[in-house]
XYZ file of C-alpha atoms in Angstrom:
151
model
C -3.473 -8.467 5.924
C -3.588 -9.030 9.641
C -3.019 -6.127 12.374
C -1.211 -6.762 15.414
C -2.302 -6.753 18.544
C -0.736 -6.792 22.177
C -2.287 -7.168 25.668
C -1.936 -5.351 28.722
C -2.298 -7.124 31.920
C -2.402 -11.005 31.910
C -5.283 -11.817 34.125
C -7.919 -13.878 33.694
C -10.317 -11.892 30.989
C -6.577 -11.425 29.539
C -6.432 -14.995 28.608
C -6.778 -16.879 31.943
C -10.648 -17.939 31.000
C -9.852 -19.920 28.331
C -8.474 -22.402 27.037
C -6.077 -22.197 23.493
C -8.020 -25.471 22.059
C -11.860 -24.964 23.822
C -15.052 -23.504 20.933
C -15.337 -21.043 23.457
C -13.612 -17.303 22.721
C -13.897 -15.203 26.509
C -10.903 -13.439 26.859
C -9.198 -11.045 24.505
C -6.362 -13.426 23.552
C -8.933 -16.197 22.758
C -10.501 -13.367 20.755
C -7.370 -12.631 18.786
C -6.172 -15.854 18.362
C -9.315 -17.377 16.532
C -9.546 -13.907 14.285
C -7.219 -14.493 11.142
C -7.196 -10.840 10.575
C -5.125 -10.737 14.214
C -2.068 -11.251 15.544
C -1.094 -11.638 18.962
C 2.317 -10.313 19.232
C 2.757 -9.100 22.774
C 1.935 -9.202 26.284
C 2.658 -6.813 29.113
C 2.112 -7.237 32.911
C 3.436 -6.440 36.159
C 4.474 -9.816 36.900
C 6.797 -11.534 34.675
C 6.210 -14.810 36.216
C 2.479 -14.080 35.135
C 3.238 -12.379 31.750
C 5.975 -15.521 31.142
C 3.168 -18.033 31.913
C 0.648 -16.210 29.586
C 2.424 -15.861 26.620
C 4.117 -19.825 26.846
C 0.083 -20.161 26.817
C -0.823 -17.820 23.995
C 2.798 -18.844 21.948
C 3.272 -14.988 22.371
C 7.076 -14.346 21.855
C 7.673 -10.743 22.837
C 6.857 -10.906 26.830
C 7.987 -7.240 29.075
C 6.762 -5.358 31.953
C 6.803 -2.072 30.375
C 4.662 -0.479 28.432
C 6.659 1.489 27.230
C 8.992 -0.821 25.738
C 5.705 -3.353 24.645
C 4.601 0.271 22.320
C 7.915 0.813 21.292
C 9.163 -2.846 19.900
C 5.871 -4.318 19.437
C 4.513 -1.597 17.177
C 0.299 -2.810 17.252
C -2.178 -1.673 15.886
C -4.630 -2.805 18.390
C -3.965 -3.096 22.652
C -6.301 -4.203 24.741
C -5.667 -3.065 28.177
C -6.729 -5.641 30.552
C -5.638 -4.217 33.620
C -7.173 -3.180 37.526
C -10.128 -0.251 36.988
C -7.662 1.932 39.019
C -4.910 1.754 35.668
C -7.398 2.487 33.172
C -7.248 5.800 32.712
C -3.557 6.307 33.226
C -2.798 3.823 30.516
C -5.414 4.531 27.718
C -4.399 8.159 28.477
C -0.680 6.798 27.822
C -1.736 5.020 25.092
C -3.194 8.208 23.253
C -0.646 10.036 24.085
C 1.773 7.388 22.521
C -0.508 7.617 18.925
C -2.504 4.180 19.531
C -5.515 4.570 17.225
C -7.513 1.545 18.743
C -8.142 -0.069 22.112
C -9.915 -2.526 23.633
C -10.767 -2.036 27.098
C -12.013 -4.221 29.706
C -15.475 -1.789 31.999
C -15.249 -0.212 33.588
C -13.007 3.307 31.672
C -11.922 4.376 35.138
C -13.161 4.647 38.787
C -14.874 7.985 38.172
C -17.056 10.295 36.337
C -14.468 13.136 35.831
C -11.916 10.995 34.570
C -13.961 9.084 32.061
C -14.965 12.298 30.759
C -11.423 13.451 30.597
C -10.397 10.055 28.389
C -13.746 11.327 25.986
C -12.495 14.214 25.181
C -8.892 12.680 24.792
C -10.578 10.289 22.571
C -12.219 12.333 20.805
C -9.572 15.441 20.085
C -6.565 12.046 18.852
C -9.934 10.192 16.947
C -8.774 6.798 18.787
C -11.159 4.066 18.354
C -11.568 2.993 21.994
C -14.234 -0.232 22.562
C -15.153 -0.625 26.372
C -16.042 -4.816 27.017
C -19.286 -5.526 27.973
C -20.824 -7.941 31.300
C -20.697 -11.380 29.992
C -24.579 -12.669 28.894
C -23.463 -16.277 29.259
C -22.162 -15.375 33.358
C -24.753 -17.891 35.323
C -26.132 -14.959 38.199
C -26.751 -12.714 35.019
C -28.512 -15.466 33.378
C -30.459 -16.503 36.626
C -31.548 -12.553 37.046
C -32.432 -12.164 33.431
C -35.451 -15.829 34.363
C -36.627 -14.388 36.978
C -37.200 -10.183 35.757
C -39.442 -12.929 32.881
C -41.531 -14.808 35.313
């Protein structure tokens, strides 16, 4: 059984850091594309040109600027939030209230601790599976720092 995935935000971490034909997986779109249990069925971005280019690159047919339309029309099993940090809390809260049970979001979860605590309580109350991504271990600056620490 395959699950339907959608992405909100069509920037670099959503799919811009990857190429369709590369073996590396650095983005949400590439992770969905390489997983035989997921279908990337829709994308949303406030910039329609950006969303259309992203959809073309990742062969996604449903493209919109409306989160509400994305959820209503695609009926996703999982949603990736790949937007600016200041939008994370609002979008996560909206998705949970719309009944989305699986959310994968880029870090950080919000711009302050108060919102993060509110979000945590909402996640628990609604029994939502919520994953926050982490810094990439392959980033050169982190690799260099790790080498310095080991010295």
